[in-house]
GROMACS .gro file of N, CA and C in nm:
model
  363
    1GLN      N    1   0.059  -0.065  -0.009
    1GLN     CA    2   0.002  -0.019  -0.043
    1GLN      C    3   0.014   0.080   0.033
    2VAL      N    4   0.092   0.304  -0.109
    2VAL     CA    5   0.148   0.326  -0.041
    2VAL      C    6   0.094   0.431   0.067
    3GLN      N    7   0.236   0.473   0.084
    3GLN     CA    8   0.154   0.590   0.169
    3GLN      C    9   0.223   0.723   0.209
    4LEU      N   10   0.076   0.793   0.239
    4LEU     CA   11   0.169   0.921   0.176
    4LEU      C   12   0.179   1.065   0.349
    5VAL      N   13   0.254   1.186   0.327
    5VAL     CA   14   0.278   1.240   0.373
    5VAL      C   15   0.272   1.359   0.324
    6GLU      N   16   0.108   1.463   0.394
    6GLU     CA   17   0.142   1.634   0.331
    6GLU      C   18   0.234   1.717   0.362
    7SER      N   19   0.279   1.779   0.289
    7SER     CA   20   0.348   1.910   0.380
    7SER      C   21   0.305   2.039   0.310
    8GLY      N   22   0.378   2.187   0.321
    8GLY     CA   23   0.341   2.289   0.310
    8GLY      C   24   0.206   2.347   0.261
    9GLY      N   25   0.111   2.274   0.399
    9GLY     CA   26   0.052   2.425   0.434
    9GLY      C   27   0.082   2.489   0.511
   10GLY      N   28  -0.010   2.604   0.546
   10GLY     CA   29   0.072   2.734   0.656
   10GLY      C   30  -0.073   2.900   0.655
   11LEU      N   31  -0.036   3.005   0.736
   11LEU     CA   32  -0.093   3.087   0.629
   11LEU      C   33  -0.019   3.134   0.597
   12VAL      N   34  -0.166   3.196   0.490
   12VAL     CA   35  -0.127   3.372   0.361
   12VAL      C   36  -0.219   3.446   0.359
   13GLN      N   37  -0.181   3.557   0.321
   13GLN     CA   38  -0.360   3.602   0.295
   13GLN      C   39  -0.282   3.621   0.150
   14ALA      N   40  -0.452   3.673   0.155
   14ALA     CA   41  -0.488   3.689   0.035
   14ALA      C   42  -0.421   3.697  -0.072
   15GLY      N   43  -0.516   3.604  -0.223
   15GLY     CA   44  -0.331   3.639  -0.334
   15GLY      C   45  -0.217   3.576  -0.332
   16GLY      N   46  -0.135   3.534  -0.241
   16GLY     CA   47  -0.113   3.459  -0.214
   16GLY      C   48  -0.055   3.317  -0.299
   17SER      N   49   0.052   3.206  -0.242
   17SER     CA   50   0.014   3.129  -0.297
   17SER      C   51   0.098   3.005  -0.163
   18LEU      N   52   0.119   2.944  -0.240
   18LEU     CA   53   0.127   2.814  -0.194
   18LEU      C   54   0.219   2.670  -0.245
   19ARG      N   55   0.258   2.598  -0.243
   19ARG     CA   56   0.297   2.485  -0.255
   19ARG      C   57   0.294   2.369  -0.187
   20LEU      N   58   0.162   2.263  -0.159
   20LEU     CA   59   0.206   2.130  -0.131
   20LEU      C   60   0.299   2.006  -0.132
   21SER      N   61   0.280   1.967  -0.069
   21SER     CA   62   0.388   1.876  -0.181
   21SER      C   63   0.270   1.720  -0.054
   22CYS      N   64   0.287   1.578  -0.174
   22CYS     CA   65   0.242   1.468  -0.083
   22CYS      C   66   0.359   1.373  -0.153
   23ALA      N   67   0.447   1.359  -0.040
   23ALA     CA   68   0.587   1.192  -0.097
   23ALA      C   69   0.468   1.041  -0.030
   24ALA      N   70   0.507   1.044  -0.136
   24ALA     CA   71   0.499   0.862  -0.141
   24ALA      C   72   0.557   0.752  -0.099
   25SER      N   73   0.497   0.678  -0.072
   25SER     CA   74   0.625   0.542  -0.047
   25SER      C   75   0.580   0.447  -0.163
   26GLY      N   76   0.633   0.320  -0.170
   26GLY     CA   77   0.529   0.222  -0.208
   26GLY      C   78   0.591   0.190  -0.327
   27ARG      N   79   0.613   0.106  -0.425
   27ARG     CA   80   0.682  -0.008  -0.562
   27ARG      C   81   0.602   0.070  -0.630
   28THR      N   82   0.456   0.156  -0.644
   28THR     CA   83   0.369   0.157  -0.755
   28THR      C   84   0.298   0.333  -0.749
   29PHE      N   85   0.375   0.379  -0.701
   29PHE     CA   86   0.359   0.511  -0.716
   29PHE      C   87   0.405   0.547  -0.794
   30SER      N   88   0.433   0.555  -0.972
   30SER     CA   89   0.385   0.587  -1.112
   30SER      C   90   0.304   0.468  -1.201
   31ARG      N   91   0.157   0.468  -1.075
   31ARG     CA   92   0.077   0.332  -1.143
   31ARG      C   93  -0.034   0.369  -1.114
   32TYR      N   94  -0.093   0.495  -0.990
   32TYR     CA   95  -0.144   0.540  -0.964
   32TYR      C   96  -0.190   0.676  -1.029
   33THR      N   97  -0.356   0.712  -1.001
   33THR     CA   98  -0.365   0.824  -1.034
   33THR      C   99  -0.386   0.924  -0.879
   34MET      N  100  -0.311   1.076  -0.807
   34MET     CA  101  -0.256   1.175  -0.736
   34MET      C  102  -0.390   1.256  -0.759
   35GLY      N  103  -0.439   1.289  -0.619
   35GLY     CA  104  -0.539   1.338  -0.593
   35GLY      C  105  -0.536   1.420  -0.497
   36TRP      N  106  -0.559   1.553  -0.508
   36TRP     CA  107  -0.566   1.571  -0.369
   36TRP      C  108  -0.714   1.645  -0.319
   37PHE      N  109  -0.727   1.688  -0.262
   37PHE     CA  110  -0.880   1.721  -0.116
   37PHE      C  111  -0.847   1.775  -0.056
   38ARG      N  112  -0.956   1.918  -0.073
   38ARG     CA  113  -1.013   2.005   0.097
   38ARG      C  114  -1.055   1.920   0.158
   39GLN      N  115  -1.107   1.973   0.342
   39GLN     CA  116  -1.218   1.958   0.403
   39GLN      C  117  -1.164   2.104   0.434
   40ALA      N  118  -1.243   2.144   0.399
   40ALA     CA  119  -1.350   2.273   0.534
   40ALA      C  120  -1.390   2.277   0.666
   41PRO      N  121  -1.438   2.359   0.747
   41PRO     CA  122  -1.482   2.397   0.910
   41PRO      C  123  -1.606   2.298   0.808
   42GLY      N  124  -1.642   2.160   0.843
   42GLY     CA  125  -1.833   2.208   0.903
   42GLY      C  126  -1.885   2.155   0.716
   43GLU      N  127  -1.734   2.116   0.659
   43GLU     CA  128  -1.805   2.120   0.483
   43GLU      C  129  -1.736   1.931   0.463
   44GLU      N  130  -1.822   1.868   0.359
   44GLU     CA  131  -1.718   1.791   0.338
   44GLU      C  132  -1.652   1.790   0.230
   45ARG      N  133  -1.576   1.703   0.271
   45ARG     CA  134  -1.411   1.608   0.183
   45ARG      C  135  -1.488   1.705  -0.015
   46GLU      N  136  -1.347   1.674  -0.044
   46GLU     CA  137  -1.388   1.745  -0.253
   46GLU      C  138  -1.261   1.753  -0.300
   47LEU      N  139  -1.255   1.673  -0.385
   47LEU     CA  140  -1.179   1.691  -0.446
   47LEU      C  141  -1.146   1.844  -0.565
   48VAL      N  142  -0.963   1.874  -0.541
   48VAL     CA  143  -0.972   1.981  -0.546
   48VAL      C  144  -0.862   1.948  -0.795
   49ALA      N  145  -0.762   1.809  -0.755
   49ALA     CA  146  -0.682   1.827  -0.905
   49ALA      C  147  -0.602   1.658  -0.843
   50ALA      N  148  -0.632   1.677  -0.922
   50ALA     CA  149  -0.606   1.487  -0.988
   50ALA      C  150  -0.488   1.511  -1.084
   51ILE      N  151  -0.417   1.418  -1.087
   51ILE     CA  152  -0.299   1.418  -1.226
   51ILE      C  153  -0.295   1.188  -1.155
   52SER      N  154  -0.362   1.159  -1.391
   52SER     CA  155  -0.329   1.046  -1.356
   52SER      C  156  -0.198   0.979  -1.397
   53ALA      N  157  -0.090   0.882  -1.411
   53ALA     CA  158  -0.052   0.837  -1.412
   53ALA      C  159   0.040   0.916  -1.548
   54SER      N  160  -0.041   0.918  -1.655
   54SER     CA  161   0.063   0.970  -1.820
   54SER      C  162   0.007   1.094  -1.754
   55GLY      N  163  -0.008   1.155  -1.729
   55GLY     CA  164   0.042   1.300  -1.686
   55GLY      C  165  -0.122   1.336  -1.729
   56GLY      N  166  -0.262   1.336  -1.734
   56GLY     CA  167  -0.365   1.427  -1.775
   56GLY      C  168  -0.395   1.420  -1.621
   57SER      N  169  -0.434   1.604  -1.584
   57SER     CA  170  -0.518   1.615  -1.517
   57SER      C  171  -0.642   1.631  -1.530
   58THR      N  172  -0.764   1.680  -1.404
   58THR     CA  173  -0.797   1.791  -1.382
   58THR      C  174  -0.890   1.829  -1.216
   59TYR      N  175  -0.908   1.962  -1.265
   59TYR     CA  176  -0.979   1.984  -1.111
   59TYR      C  177  -1.048   2.087  -1.058
   60ALA      N  178  -1.148   2.131  -0.964
   60ALA     CA  179  -1.260   2.194  -0.908
   60ALA      C  180  -1.274   2.247  -0.960
   61ASP      N  181  -1.392   2.301  -1.070
   61ASP     CA  182  -1.431   2.462  -1.093
   61ASP      C  183  -1.363   2.574  -1.021
   62SER      N  184  -1.361   2.525  -0.939
   62SER     CA  185  -1.263   2.645  -0.838
   62SER      C  186  -1.138   2.699  -0.763
   63VAL      N  187  -1.144   2.596  -0.873
   63VAL     CA  188  -0.994   2.670  -0.802
   63VAL      C  189  -0.855   2.620  -0.995
   64LYS      N  190  -0.986   2.592  -1.098
   64LYS     CA  191  -0.920   2.619  -1.260
   64LYS      C  192  -0.810   2.710  -1.301
   65GLY      N  193  -0.766   2.744  -1.374
   65GLY     CA  194  -0.614   2.910  -1.314
   65GLY      C  195  -0.616   2.905  -1.206
   66ARG      N  196  -0.596   2.905  -1.095
   66ARG     CA  197  -0.537   2.962  -1.009
   66ARG      C  198  -0.376   2.807  -0.910
   67PHE      N  199  -0.437   2.676  -1.004
   67PHE     CA  200  -0.466   2.602  -0.905
   67PHE      C  201  -0.311   2.460  -0.993
   68THR      N  202  -0.228   2.432  -0.985
   68THR     CA  203  -0.154   2.341  -1.090
   68THR      C  204  -0.112   2.228  -0.992
   69ILE      N  205  -0.121   2.118  -1.056
   69ILE     CA  206  -0.156   2.036  -0.996
   69ILE      C  207   0.018   1.927  -1.115
   70SER      N  208   0.134   1.844  -1.033
   70SER     CA  209   0.195   1.789  -1.076
   70SER      C  210   0.238   1.670  -1.019
   71ARG      N  211   0.373   1.588  -1.069
   71ARG     CA  212   0.370   1.511  -0.988
   71ARG      C  213   0.467   1.455  -1.048
   72ASP      N  214   0.613   1.399  -0.946
   72ASP     CA  215   0.755   1.347  -1.008
   72ASP      C  216   0.765   1.237  -0.996
   73ASN      N  217   0.728   1.106  -1.052
   73ASN     CA  218   0.727   1.040  -1.025
   73ASN      C  219   0.872   0.960  -0.968
   74ALA      N  220   1.026   1.045  -1.043
   74ALA     CA  221   1.118   0.986  -0.994
   74ALA      C  222   1.164   0.999  -0.762
   75LYS      N  223   1.034   1.128  -0.724
   75LYS     CA  224   1.089   1.138  -0.611
   75LYS      C  225   0.972   1.069  -0.552
   76ASN      N  226   0.832   1.041  -0.638
   76ASN     CA  227   0.750   0.963  -0.504
   76ASN      C  228   0.696   1.128  -0.483
   77THR      N  229   0.661   1.163  -0.556
   77THR     CA  230   0.585   1.289  -0.464
   77THR      C  231   0.473   1.338  -0.607
   78VAL      N  232   0.366   1.426  -0.492
   78VAL     CA  233   0.272   1.458  -0.572
   78VAL      C  234   0.287   1.646  -0.537
   79TYR      N  235   0.242   1.777  -0.602
   79TYR     CA  236   0.250   1.875  -0.575
   79TYR      C  237   0.156   1.958  -0.580
   80LEU      N  238   0.102   2.011  -0.562
   80LEU     CA  239  -0.032   2.116  -0.614
   80LEU      C  240   0.006   2.301  -0.550
   81GLU      N  241   0.028   2.360  -0.671
   81GLU     CA  242   0.066   2.495  -0.627
   81GLU      C  243  -0.107   2.542  -0.622
   82MET      N  244  -0.095   2.674  -0.566
   82MET     CA  245  -0.208   2.646  -0.521
   82MET      C  246  -0.208   2.812  -0.569
   83ASN      N  247  -0.256   2.935  -0.635
   83ASN     CA  248  -0.137   3.087  -0.707
   83ASN      C  249  -0.261   3.128  -0.644
   84SER      N  250  -0.280   3.276  -0.620
   84SER     CA  251  -0.415   3.406  -0.602
   84SER      C  252  -0.563   3.336  -0.571
   85LEU      N  253  -0.470   3.253  -0.359
   85LEU     CA  254  -0.580   3.214  -0.269
   85LEU      C  255  -0.674   3.336  -0.198
   86LYS      N  256  -0.754   3.235  -0.201
   86LYS     CA  257  -0.881   3.294  -0.168
   86LYS      C  258  -0.907   3.267  -0.034
   87PRO      N  259  -0.995   3.321   0.077
   87PRO     CA  260  -0.989   3.296   0.180
   87PRO      C  261  -1.112   3.138   0.197
   88ASP      N  262  -1.194   3.137   0.103
   88ASP     CA  263  -1.276   2.976   0.036
   88ASP      C  264  -1.163   2.883   0.060
   89ASP      N  265  -1.020   2.916   0.009
   89ASP     CA  266  -0.964   2.805  -0.021
   89ASP      C  267  -0.888   2.760   0.125
   90THR      N  268  -0.954   2.795   0.240
   90THR     CA  269  -0.915   2.748   0.379
   90THR      C  270  -0.951   2.631   0.423
   91ALA      N  271  -0.851   2.525   0.493
   91ALA     CA  272  -0.868   2.412   0.421
   91ALA      C  273  -0.794   2.351   0.491
   92VAL      N  274  -0.772   2.231   0.525
   92VAL     CA  275  -0.668   2.025   0.553
   92VAL      C  276  -0.664   1.995   0.352
   93TYR      N  277  -0.551   1.985   0.337
   93TYR     CA  278  -0.550   2.002   0.229
   93TYR      C  279  -0.463   1.824   0.251
   94TYR      N  280  -0.559   1.771   0.183
   94TYR     CA  281  -0.531   1.628   0.203
   94TYR      C  282  -0.471   1.492   0.102
   95CYS      N  283  -0.410   1.447  -0.011
   95CYS     CA  284  -0.340   1.333  -0.077
   95CYS      C  285  -0.447   1.195  -0.040
   96ASN      N  286  -0.449   1.196  -0.172
   96ASN     CA  287  -0.488   1.019  -0.208
   96ASN      C  288  -0.392   0.974  -0.309
   97TYR      N  289  -0.465   0.872  -0.321
   97TYR     CA  290  -0.487   0.824  -0.468
   97TYR      C  291  -0.571   0.700  -0.481
   98ALA      N  292  -0.589   0.681  -0.659
   98ALA     CA  293  -0.721   0.559  -0.729
   98ALA      C  294  -0.683   0.511  -0.819
   99LEU      N  295  -0.729   0.489  -0.880
   99LEU     CA  296  -0.660   0.374  -1.026
   99LEU      C  297  -0.661   0.447  -1.094
  100SER      N  298  -0.781   0.634  -1.105
  100SER     CA  299  -0.840   0.680  -1.258
  100SER      C  300  -0.864   0.763  -1.206
  101ILE      N  301  -0.840   0.874  -1.244
  101ILE     CA  302  -0.922   1.084  -1.243
  101ILE      C  303  -1.059   0.951  -1.190
  102THR      N  304  -1.233   0.873  -1.267
  102THR     CA  305  -1.334   0.885  -1.202
  102THR      C  306  -1.239   0.819  -1.141
  103THR      N  307  -1.193   0.830  -1.061
  103THR     CA  308  -1.259   0.698  -0.981
  103THR      C  309  -1.155   0.724  -0.817
  104MET      N  310  -1.189   0.881  -0.860
  104MET     CA  311  -1.110   0.960  -0.694
  104MET      C  312  -1.206   0.946  -0.562
  105HIS      N  313  -1.312   0.945  -0.625
  105HIS     CA  314  -1.437   0.896  -0.514
  105HIS      C  315  -1.346   0.743  -0.459
  106ARG      N  316  -1.329   0.688  -0.488
  106ARG     CA  317  -1.274   0.527  -0.402
  106ARG      C  318  -1.123   0.495  -0.382
  107VAL      N  319  -1.080   0.598  -0.278
  107VAL     CA  320  -0.950   0.616  -0.236
  107VAL      C  321  -0.880   0.484  -0.212
  108PHE      N  322  -0.791   0.512  -0.233
  108PHE     CA  323  -0.767   0.325  -0.168
  108PHE      C  324  -0.654   0.337   0.035
  109GLY      N  325  -0.651   0.538   0.023
  109GLY     CA  326  -0.488   0.510   0.137
  109GLY      C  327  -0.659   0.625   0.184
  110SER      N  328  -0.441   0.532   0.326
  110SER     CA  329  -0.635   0.647   0.503
  110SER      C  330  -0.580   0.795   0.459
  111TRP      N  331  -0.744   0.832   0.502
  111TRP     CA  332  -0.652   1.048   0.565
  111TRP      C  333  -0.558   1.073   0.565
  112GLY      N  334  -0.534   1.049   0.728
  112GLY     CA  335  -0.398   1.098   0.771
  112GLY      C  336  -0.519   1.217   0.839
  113GLN      N  337  -0.378   1.278   0.855
  113GLN     CA  338  -0.383   1.479   0.918
  113GLN      C  339  -0.426   1.522   0.828
  114GLY      N  340  -0.389   1.516   0.725
  114GLY     CA  341  -0.348   1.657   0.587
  114GLY      C  342  -0.264   1.718   0.638
  115THR      N  343  -0.260   1.876   0.592
  115THR     CA  344  -0.231   1.979   0.580
  115THR      C  345  -0.264   2.087   0.564
  116PRO      N  346  -0.312   2.174   0.720
  116PRO     CA  347  -0.352   2.250   0.683
  116PRO      C  348  -0.344   2.423   0.599
  117VAL      N  349  -0.439   2.458   0.509
  117VAL     CA  350  -0.413   2.584   0.465
  117VAL      C  351  -0.549   2.742   0.513
  118THR      N  352  -0.434   2.831   0.576
  118THR     CA  353  -0.580   2.930   0.605
  118THR      C  354  -0.488   3.029   0.493
  119VAL      N  355  -0.673   3.058   0.447
  119VAL     CA  356  -0.644   3.187   0.406
  119VAL      C  357  -0.671   3.339   0.445
  120SER      N  358  -0.600   3.430   0.521
  120SER     CA  359  -0.682   3.558   0.576
  120SER      C  360  -0.709   3.624   0.416
  121SER      N  361  -0.816   3.799   0.440
  121SER     CA  362  -0.834   3.859   0.418
  121SER      C  363  -0.768   3.931   0.458
   0.00000   0.00000   0.00000
C-alpha cells in the first residue's frame, strides 16, 4: 500500500501562493492517479485536483486557472501549486490515490492528518 505524507500548508494572505507536497512510498506510485482533496470546517471533503499516471489532470471548477497539480515520479511526490489564494480555499488539504481520475471517490489510502491551509483577508 502507498503511504502518503502531506506538507507545505500554512497561513497566507489572500492573493498569495503556497506549494503543497505529498510524499509517497511504495513500489507502484507511478501507476496510480494522485489527487489532492480538501475539507473546510463544517463541509464535506472535496476533490481539488487529480493527475493520472500518464499526466492528464483535472481540477475542481473553483480552482481552475489558479491551482496546478504535478508529479515527480522519480521522487514519488505529487505537488499542488496554489496561486491567487482566496479565503474560501481555507481547508485541510489531503492527498490520496486511486485507479483513475474518474474513481477519485474511491481512494485507496487512509486520509491521515493532511496539511492545513489558512487564507486570511
